CSV table of C-alpha atoms and ligand atoms in Angstrom, one decimal:
chain,number,residue,atom,x,y,z
A,1,UNK,CA,-17.2,-6.4,-8.1
A,2,UNK,CA,-20.8,-6.7,-9.3
A,3,UNK,CA,-22.4,-3.4,-10.3
A,4,UNK,CA,-24.9,-3.5,-7.4
A,5,UNK,CA,-22.2,-4.3,-4.8
A,6,UNK,CA,-22.7,-2.2,-1.6
A,7,UNK,CA,-19.6,0.0,-1.5
A,8,UNK,CA,-18.9,2.4,1.4
A,9,UNK,CA,-16.5,5.2,0.7
A,10,UNK,CA,-15.3,6.8,3.9
A,11,UNK,CA,-14.3,10.3,3.1
A,12,UNK,CA,-16.5,10.6,0.0
A,13,UNK,CA,-16.6,14.4,0.1
A,14,UNK,CA,-12.7,14.7,0.1
A,15,UNK,CA,-10.3,15.0,-2.8
A,16,UNK,CA,-9.7,11.3,-3.2
A,17,UNK,CA,-13.1,10.0,-2.0
A,18,UNK,CA,-15.1,12.2,-4.3
A,19,UNK,CA,-13.0,11.2,-7.3
A,20,UNK,CA,-13.6,7.6,-6.4
A,21,UNK,CA,-17.3,8.2,-6.1
A,22,UNK,CA,-17.4,9.8,-9.5
A,23,UNK,CA,-15.4,7.0,-11.0
A,24,UNK,CA,-17.7,4.3,-9.5
A,25,UNK,CA,-20.8,6.2,-10.8
A,26,UNK,CA,-19.2,6.4,-14.2
A,27,UNK,CA,-18.7,2.6,-14.1
A,28,UNK,CA,-22.5,2.2,-13.2
A,29,UNK,CA,-22.1,1.1,-9.6
A,30,UNK,CA,-25.5,1.8,-8.1
A,31,UNK,CA,-25.1,1.1,-4.4
A,32,UNK,CA,-22.6,3.7,-3.2
A,33,UNK,CA,-22.7,4.6,0.5
A,34,UNK,CA,-21.3,7.9,2.0
A,35,UNK,CA,-21.6,9.8,5.2
A,36,UNK,CA,-20.6,13.5,5.6
A,37,UNK,CA,-18.6,14.5,8.6
A,38,UNK,CA,-21.7,16.1,10.1
A,39,UNK,CA,-23.6,12.8,9.7
A,40,UNK,CA,-20.9,10.5,11.1
A,41,UNK,CA,-17.9,11.3,13.3
A,42,UNK,CA,-15.5,8.5,12.3
A,43,UNK,CA,-13.6,8.9,15.6
A,44,UNK,CA,-16.7,7.6,17.4
A,45,UNK,CA,-16.4,3.8,17.4
A,46,UNK,CA,-20.1,3.3,18.4
A,47,UNK,CA,-21.4,5.5,15.6
A,48,UNK,CA,-19.2,3.7,13.1
A,49,UNK,CA,-20.5,0.3,14.3
A,50,UNK,CA,-24.1,1.5,13.9
A,51,UNK,CA,-23.4,2.7,10.4
A,52,UNK,CA,-21.9,-0.7,9.5
A,53,UNK,CA,-24.9,-2.5,11.0
A,54,UNK,CA,-27.3,-0.3,9.1
A,55,UNK,CA,-25.6,-0.2,5.7
A,56,UNK,CA,-24.0,-3.6,5.6
A,57,UNK,CA,-21.4,-2.7,3.0
A,58,UNK,CA,-19.6,-5.4,1.1
A,59,UNK,CA,-16.7,-3.2,0.2
A,60,UNK,CA,-15.0,-0.4,2.1
A,61,UNK,CA,-12.5,2.2,1.0
A,62,UNK,CA,-10.8,4.2,3.7
A,63,UNK,CA,-10.3,7.5,2.0
A,64,UNK,CA,-11.1,9.4,5.2
A,65,UNK,CA,-8.3,11.0,7.2
A,66,UNK,CA,-7.1,14.1,8.9
A,67,UNK,CA,-4.9,15.4,6.1
A,68,UNK,CA,-3.0,18.6,5.3
A,69,UNK,CA,0.2,20.1,3.9
A,70,UNK,CA,3.5,20.5,5.5
A,71,UNK,CA,2.5,23.4,7.9
A,72,UNK,CA,-0.6,21.7,9.2
A,73,UNK,CA,1.2,18.4,9.8
A,74,UNK,CA,4.0,20.2,11.6
A,75,UNK,CA,1.9,22.4,13.8
A,76,UNK,CA,-1.1,20.1,14.7
A,77,UNK,CA,0.7,16.8,15.6
A,78,UNK,CA,-1.9,15.6,18.1
A,79,UNK,CA,-4.8,15.9,15.7
A,80,UNK,CA,-2.8,14.2,12.9
A,81,UNK,CA,-2.0,11.3,15.2
A,82,UNK,CA,-5.1,10.9,17.3
A,83,UNK,CA,-7.8,11.6,14.6
A,84,UNK,CA,-6.2,9.3,12.1
A,85,UNK,CA,-5.6,6.4,14.5
A,86,UNK,CA,-9.2,6.7,15.7
A,87,UNK,CA,-10.7,6.9,12.2
A,88,UNK,CA,-8.8,4.0,10.8
A,89,UNK,CA,-9.1,1.8,13.9
A,90,UNK,CA,-12.9,2.2,13.9
A,91,UNK,CA,-13.2,1.7,10.2
A,92,UNK,CA,-10.9,-1.4,10.0
A,93,UNK,CA,-12.0,-3.1,13.2
A,94,UNK,CA,-15.6,-2.3,12.4
A,95,UNK,CA,-15.3,-3.8,9.0
A,96,UNK,CA,-13.9,-7.0,10.4
A,97,UNK,CA,-16.8,-7.2,12.9
A,98,UNK,CA,-19.3,-6.5,10.2
A,99,UNK,CA,-18.0,-9.2,7.8
A,100,UNK,CA,-17.0,-6.7,5.1
A,101,UNK,CA,-15.8,-8.7,2.0
A,102,UNK,CA,-12.9,-6.4,1.1
A,103,UNK,CA,-11.4,-3.2,2.5
A,104,UNK,CA,-8.9,-0.8,0.8
A,105,UNK,CA,-6.9,1.3,3.2
A,106,UNK,CA,-5.1,4.4,1.7
A,107,UNK,CA,-1.9,5.5,3.2
A,108,UNK,CA,0.7,8.0,2.0
A,109,UNK,CA,4.3,8.2,0.7
A,110,UNK,CA,5.3,9.8,3.9
A,111,UNK,CA,5.3,6.4,5.6
A,112,UNK,CA,8.8,5.9,4.1
A,113,UNK,CA,12.0,6.9,5.9
A,114,UNK,CA,13.1,10.5,5.1
A,115,UNK,CA,16.2,9.4,3.4
A,116,UNK,CA,15.1,6.0,1.9
A,117,UNK,CA,16.6,5.2,-1.5
A,118,UNK,CA,14.7,6.7,-4.4
A,119,UNK,CA,12.5,5.7,-6.0
A,120,UNK,CA,10.8,4.5,-2.9
A,121,UNK,CA,10.2,0.8,-2.9
A,122,UNK,CA,7.6,-1.0,-0.7
A,123,UNK,CA,10.3,-2.9,1.3
A,124,UNK,CA,11.8,0.4,2.5
A,125,UNK,CA,9.1,0.6,5.2
A,126,UNK,CA,10.6,0.9,8.7
A,127,UNK,CA,14.2,0.9,7.6
A,128,UNK,CA,15.1,4.4,9.0
A,129,UNK,CA,13.9,7.6,10.7
A,130,UNK,CA,10.8,9.5,9.4
A,131,UNK,CA,10.6,13.0,8.1
A,132,UNK,CA,10.0,15.1,11.3
A,133,UNK,CA,7.4,17.5,9.8
A,134,UNK,CA,4.9,14.6,9.1
A,135,UNK,CA,6.0,11.8,11.4
A,136,UNK,CA,2.7,11.9,13.3
A,137,UNK,CA,0.7,11.3,10.2
A,138,UNK,CA,3.2,8.7,9.0
A,139,UNK,CA,3.0,6.7,12.3
A,140,UNK,CA,-0.8,6.6,12.0
A,141,UNK,CA,-0.7,5.4,8.4
A,142,UNK,CA,2.0,2.8,9.3
A,143,UNK,CA,-0.3,1.6,12.1
A,144,UNK,CA,-3.2,1.4,9.5
A,145,UNK,CA,-1.1,-0.9,7.3
A,146,UNK,CA,-0.2,-3.1,10.2
A,147,UNK,CA,-3.9,-3.2,11.3
A,148,UNK,CA,-4.9,-4.5,7.8
A,149,UNK,CA,-2.1,-7.0,7.8
A,150,UNK,CA,-2.9,-8.2,11.3
A,151,UNK,CA,-6.6,-8.7,10.6
A,152,UNK,CA,-5.7,-10.6,7.4
A,153,UNK,CA,-3.4,-12.9,9.3
A,154,UNK,CA,-5.5,-13.5,12.4
A,155,UNK,CA,-9.1,-13.3,10.9
A,156,UNK,CA,-8.5,-13.9,7.2
A,157,UNK,CA,-9.9,-10.5,6.2
A,158,UNK,CA,-9.3,-9.4,2.7
A,159,UNK,CA,-8.0,-6.0,3.7
A,160,UNK,CA,-5.5,-4.4,1.3
A,161,UNK,CA,-3.4,-1.2,1.5
A,162,UNK,CA,-2.2,1.2,-1.1
A,163,UNK,CA,0.2,4.1,-0.7
A,164,UNK,CA,-0.5,7.0,-3.0
A,165,UNK,CA,2.0,9.7,-3.8
A,166,UNK,CA,1.2,13.4,-3.3
A,167,UNK,CA,-2.4,14.0,-4.6
A,168,UNK,CA,-4.1,16.9,-6.3
A,169,UNK,CA,-7.2,17.5,-8.4
A,170,UNK,CA,-10.8,18.6,-8.3
A,171,UNK,CA,-12.3,19.2,-4.8
A,172,UNK,CA,-9.0,20.1,-3.2
A,173,UNK,CA,-8.4,22.1,-0.1
A,174,UNK,CA,-7.4,25.6,-1.0
A,175,UNK,CA,-6.9,26.9,2.5
A,176,UNK,CA,-3.4,28.4,2.7
A,177,UNK,CA,-2.7,27.3,6.2
A,178,UNK,CA,-3.7,23.7,5.8
A,179,UNK,CA,-3.4,22.9,2.1
A,180,UNK,CA,-0.8,21.0,0.1
A,181,UNK,CA,1.5,22.8,-2.2
A,182,UNK,CA,-0.4,22.6,-5.5
A,183,UNK,CA,-3.7,24.1,-4.4
A,184,UNK,CA,-1.7,26.7,-2.4
A,185,UNK,CA,0.2,27.8,-5.5
A,186,UNK,CA,-3.0,27.9,-7.6
A,187,UNK,CA,-4.6,30.2,-5.1
A,188,UNK,CA,-1.5,32.4,-4.6
A,189,UNK,CA,-0.7,32.8,-8.3
A,190,UNK,CA,-4.4,33.5,-9.1
A,191,UNK,CA,-4.6,36.1,-6.3
A,192,UNK,CA,-1.4,37.8,-7.4
A,193,UNK,CA,-2.6,38.0,-11.0
A,194,UNK,CA,-6.0,39.4,-10.2
A,195,UNK,CA,-4.6,42.0,-7.8
A,196,UNK,CA,-1.6,42.9,-10.0
A,197,UNK,CA,0.9,42.0,-7.2
A,198,UNK,CA,4.5,42.1,-8.4
A,199,UNK,CA,5.5,38.7,-6.8
A,200,UNK,CA,4.3,35.5,-5.2
A,201,UNK,CA,5.9,34.1,-2.1
A,202,UNK,CA,6.4,30.3,-2.1
A,203,UNK,CA,7.7,28.3,0.9
A,204,UNK,CA,11.1,26.8,1.4
A,205,UNK,CA,14.0,26.7,-1.1
A,206,UNK,CA,12.1,25.3,-4.1
A,207,UNK,CA,14.6,22.5,-4.3
A,208,UNK,CA,12.5,19.5,-2.9
A,209,UNK,CA,11.3,17.1,-5.4
A,210,UNK,CA,7.7,15.8,-5.4
A,211,UNK,CA,5.7,13.4,-7.5
A,212,UNK,CA,2.1,14.4,-8.2
A,213,UNK,CA,-0.9,12.2,-9.1
A,214,UNK,CA,-4.2,13.5,-10.3
A,215,UNK,CA,-7.0,12.2,-7.9
A,216,UNK,CA,-9.0,10.7,-10.8
A,217,UNK,CA,-6.0,8.5,-11.7
A,218,UNK,CA,-5.9,7.4,-8.1
A,219,UNK,CA,-9.6,6.6,-8.2
A,220,UNK,CA,-9.0,4.4,-11.3
A,221,UNK,CA,-6.1,2.7,-9.4
A,222,UNK,CA,-8.4,2.0,-6.4
A,223,UNK,CA,-11.0,0.3,-8.5
A,224,UNK,CA,-8.3,-1.7,-10.2
A,225,UNK,CA,-6.9,-2.9,-6.9
A,226,UNK,CA,-10.4,-3.7,-5.5
A,227,UNK,CA,-10.9,-5.9,-8.5
A,228,UNK,CA,-7.5,-7.4,-9.0
A,229,UNK,CA,-5.4,-7.2,-5.8
A,230,UNK,CA,-5.6,-9.3,-2.6
A,231,UNK,CA,-2.2,-9.4,-1.0
A,232,UNK,CA,-0.9,-8.6,2.5
A,233,UNK,CA,1.9,-6.5,1.0
A,234,UNK,CA,0.8,-2.9,0.4
A,235,UNK,CA,1.4,-1.4,-3.0
A,236,UNK,CA,2.6,2.1,-4.2
A,237,UNK,CA,0.5,4.3,-6.5
A,238,UNK,CA,2.5,7.0,-8.2
A,239,UNK,CA,2.7,8.9,-11.4
A,240,UNK,CA,6.2,7.7,-12.3
A,241,UNK,CA,8.2,10.9,-12.4
A,242,UNK,CA,8.7,14.0,-10.2
A,243,UNK,CA,9.5,17.7,-10.4
A,244,UNK,CA,11.2,20.2,-8.2
A,245,UNK,CA,8.9,22.5,-6.3
A,246,UNK,CA,10.6,25.4,-8.3
A,247,UNK,CA,9.5,23.8,-11.6
A,248,UNK,CA,6.0,23.2,-10.2
A,249,UNK,CA,5.7,26.9,-9.3
A,250,UNK,CA,6.8,27.8,-12.9
A,251,UNK,CA,4.2,25.5,-14.4
A,252,UNK,CA,1.5,27.0,-12.2
A,253,UNK,CA,2.8,30.5,-13.1
A,254,UNK,CA,2.5,29.7,-16.8
A,255,UNK,CA,-0.9,28.0,-16.6
A,256,UNK,CA,-2.3,31.0,-14.7
A,257,UNK,CA,-0.3,33.5,-16.8
A,258,UNK,CA,1.2,35.5,-14.0
A,259,UNK,CA,3.8,37.9,-15.2
A,260,UNK,CA,5.5,38.8,-11.9
A,261,UNK,CA,8.3,37.0,-10.0
A,262,UNK,CA,8.6,34.1,-7.6
A,263,UNK,CA,10.1,34.7,-4.1
A,264,UNK,CA,11.2,31.9,-1.9
A,265,UNK,CA,10.5,32.2,1.9
A,266,UNK,CA,13.3,30.0,3.3
A,267,UNK,CA,12.0,30.4,6.9
A,268,UNK,CA,9.4,27.8,5.9
A,269,UNK,CA,10.3,24.1,5.9
A,270,UNK,CA,11.2,22.1,2.8
A,271,UNK,CA,10.2,18.8,4.4
A,272,UNK,CA,11.5,15.6,2.7
A,273,UNK,CA,14.1,16.3,0.1
A,274,UNK,CA,12.5,13.8,-2.4
A,275,UNK,CA,9.5,11.4,-2.5
A,276,UNK,CA,9.4,9.6,-5.8
A,277,UNK,CA,7.5,6.3,-5.6
A,278,UNK,CA,8.6,3.2,-7.3
A,279,UNK,CA,5.2,2.1,-8.7
A,280,UNK,CA,6.6,-0.7,-10.8
A,281,UNK,CA,4.7,-3.4,-9.0
A,282,UNK,CA,1.4,-1.7,-9.8
A,283,UNK,CA,2.5,-0.8,-13.4
A,284,UNK,CA,3.4,-4.5,-14.0
A,285,UNK,CA,-0.2,-5.5,-13.1
A,286,UNK,CA,-1.4,-3.3,-15.9
A,287,UNK,CA,-2.4,0.0,-14.4
A,288,UNK,CA,-1.1,3.4,-15.7
A,289,UNK,CA,-1.9,7.0,-14.9
A,290,UNK,CA,-3.7,9.0,-17.6
A,291,UNK,CA,-3.4,12.6,-16.6
A,292,UNK,CA,-0.1,14.5,-17.0
A,293,UNK,CA,0.9,17.2,-14.6
A,294,UNK,CA,0.2,20.2,-16.7
A,295,UNK,CA,-3.2,18.9,-17.9
A,296,UNK,CA,-4.1,18.1,-14.2
A,297,UNK,CA,-3.1,21.5,-13.1
A,298,UNK,CA,-5.3,23.1,-15.7
A,299,UNK,CA,-8.2,20.9,-14.5
A,300,UNK,CA,-7.5,21.8,-10.9
A,301,UNK,CA,-7.3,25.5,-11.7
A,302,UNK,CA,-10.7,25.3,-13.6
A,303,UNK,CA,-12.2,23.7,-10.5
A,304,UNK,CA,-10.7,26.5,-8.3
A,305,UNK,CA,-12.2,29.2,-10.6
A,306,UNK,CA,-15.6,27.4,-10.6
A,307,UNK,CA,-15.7,27.0,-6.8
A,308,UNK,CA,-14.2,30.2,-5.6
A,309,UNK,CA,-13.5,33.0,-8.1
A,310,UNK,CA,-16.3,35.4,-8.9
A,311,UNK,CA,-18.6,34.3,-6.1
A,312,UNK,CA,-17.6,36.8,-3.5
A,313,UNK,CA,-15.2,34.5,-1.7
A,314,UNK,CA,-11.7,36.0,-1.2
A,315,UNK,CA,-9.2,34.1,-3.2
A,316,UNK,CA,-6.2,36.0,-1.9
B,401,GFB,O1,2.5,19.6,-0.3
B,401,GFB,P1,3.3,20.0,0.9
B,401,GFB,O2,2.6,20.9,1.9
B,401,GFB,O3,3.7,18.7,1.7
B,401,GFB,O4,4.6,20.7,0.5
B,401,GFB,P2,4.8,17.6,1.7
B,401,GFB,C1,5.5,20.2,-0.5
B,401,GFB,C2,6.6,21.2,-0.7
B,401,GFB,O5,6.1,22.4,-1.3
B,401,GFB,C3,7.4,21.6,0.5
B,401,GFB,C4,6.7,23.5,-0.6
B,401,GFB,O6,8.8,21.6,0.2
B,401,GFB,C5,6.9,23.0,0.8
B,401,GFB,O7,7.8,23.8,1.5
B,401,GFB,N1,5.8,24.7,-0.8
B,401,GFB,C6,6.1,25.8,-1.5
B,401,GFB,C7,4.6,24.9,-0.2
B,401,GFB,N2,5.1,26.7,-1.3
B,401,GFB,C8,4.1,26.2,-0.6
B,401,GFB,C9,2.9,26.6,-0.1
B,401,GFB,O8,2.4,27.7,-0.4
B,401,GFB,N3,2.1,25.7,0.6
B,401,GFB,C10,2.6,24.5,0.9
B,401,GFB,N4,1.8,23.7,1.6
B,401,GFB,N5,3.8,24.0,0.5
B,401,GFB,C11,3.0,16.3,3.0
B,401,GFB,C12,2.8,15.7,4.3
B,401,GFB,O9,4.3,16.6,2.9
B,401,GFB,O10,2.7,15.4,2.0
B,401,GFB,C13,1.6,15.0,4.5
B,401,GFB,O11,2.9,16.8,5.3
B,401,GFB,C14,1.3,14.1,3.3
B,401,GFB,O12,1.7,14.2,5.6
B,401,GFB,C15,1.5,14.8,2.0
B,401,GFB,O13,2.2,12.9,3.3
B,401,GFB,C16,1.3,13.9,0.8
B,401,GFB,O14,4.9,16.9,0.4
B,401,GFB,O15,6.1,18.1,2.2
C-alpha cells in the first residue's frame, strides 16, 4: 500500500479499529478515513453508499460490529444478528459497487463449532453445531466470510477475511453488562481493591480456556494481511497459547495487587469450553504477536486508570 492510499476503517473508534488507526498513523499513512457512529449509521445502506461515493476509499477494513461478551451475546440475539448482517452487507456490497481495491473483513473465533478440534483450524468451519451463547454473532460473521468469498468469485473483488481470537487492549469496553472478560476483571478487581472489598465475583466455573491477543498485535496483523494476503480462504489470527479463565483472574489479581479472594458464580454461563486458534498459516507467512498477556494486561489496566479512575466516574 502506498503511504497516501485512501484507507477507510469502519469502526475506527472501537478497540480494534482505533488500534489499527494508530498503527497506520505510526507507519505514516496520511489518508485515513473514519466515521463515528453519530456521523454514519452503518446499518443504513443509503448512507454507506453516500460515504463511499464521497470518500472513494481504495482500501476498507471492516472493524465495525455489534460486539460484546458472553452475557450481551446471550441476551441480545436480535441485535447481534441483525446489526451485524446489516453493517457488513452494506460495507461489503458498497465496497464492490464503489470499486474498492481491497477489503479486509474481521470475524471471530466463535465462527467455529463449539466442540471443533483444538487448536481451531480454518477448515473446521461449518463442521458442527455452534456455541449457543454466541450463535447469532457467529452466524452473522460466517455470512460475512461467505459474502467476501462470493464477491471474489462472481465479481473478482480482492476481499479477504481474518478471524481474530479474543481481543483486549487500549480503548476497550469496561461496561460490566456488555464487556468481554478481561475488561470486566480489570474493573472488578480495581473496584474491590479501592473499596477494600473482601472478594471479587467472577462468572462461571473458571475452567474455560481462552486465547487473548492484544489489539495492537491484531492491528499489525491487519496491515500485514492488507499488504501480503489475497486469498479466498480466510485466515486465523491468534496469540498461539491460551489460559484458563481461573488463571486469567489470578494474573489480573496480581497486576492490580488485590489481596482478597476470588468467588465463582456458577449461575453464569461458561460458554465454549476452549477456543485456541491454530494460527500456523499466518505464522508461516512471517507474522508474530509481540505483546505477551501480562504485559498487555498492564497496558490495558493503565488505559482503564487513565480513562476512568480519579475522574469521578464510578469504577465499581
Ligand atoms: O469474554 P467473554 O464474555 O466471552 O467470556 P466468550 C469469557 C469467559 O470468561 C466465559 C468468563 O467463560 C465467562 O463466563 N467470565 C468470568 C466473565 N468472569 C467474567 C466477567 O465478569 N465478565 C465476562 N464477560 N466474562 C465471546 C462471544 O465469547 O467471545 C463473542 O460471546 C465473541 O461472540 C468473543 O466471539 C470473542 O469468549 O465466551
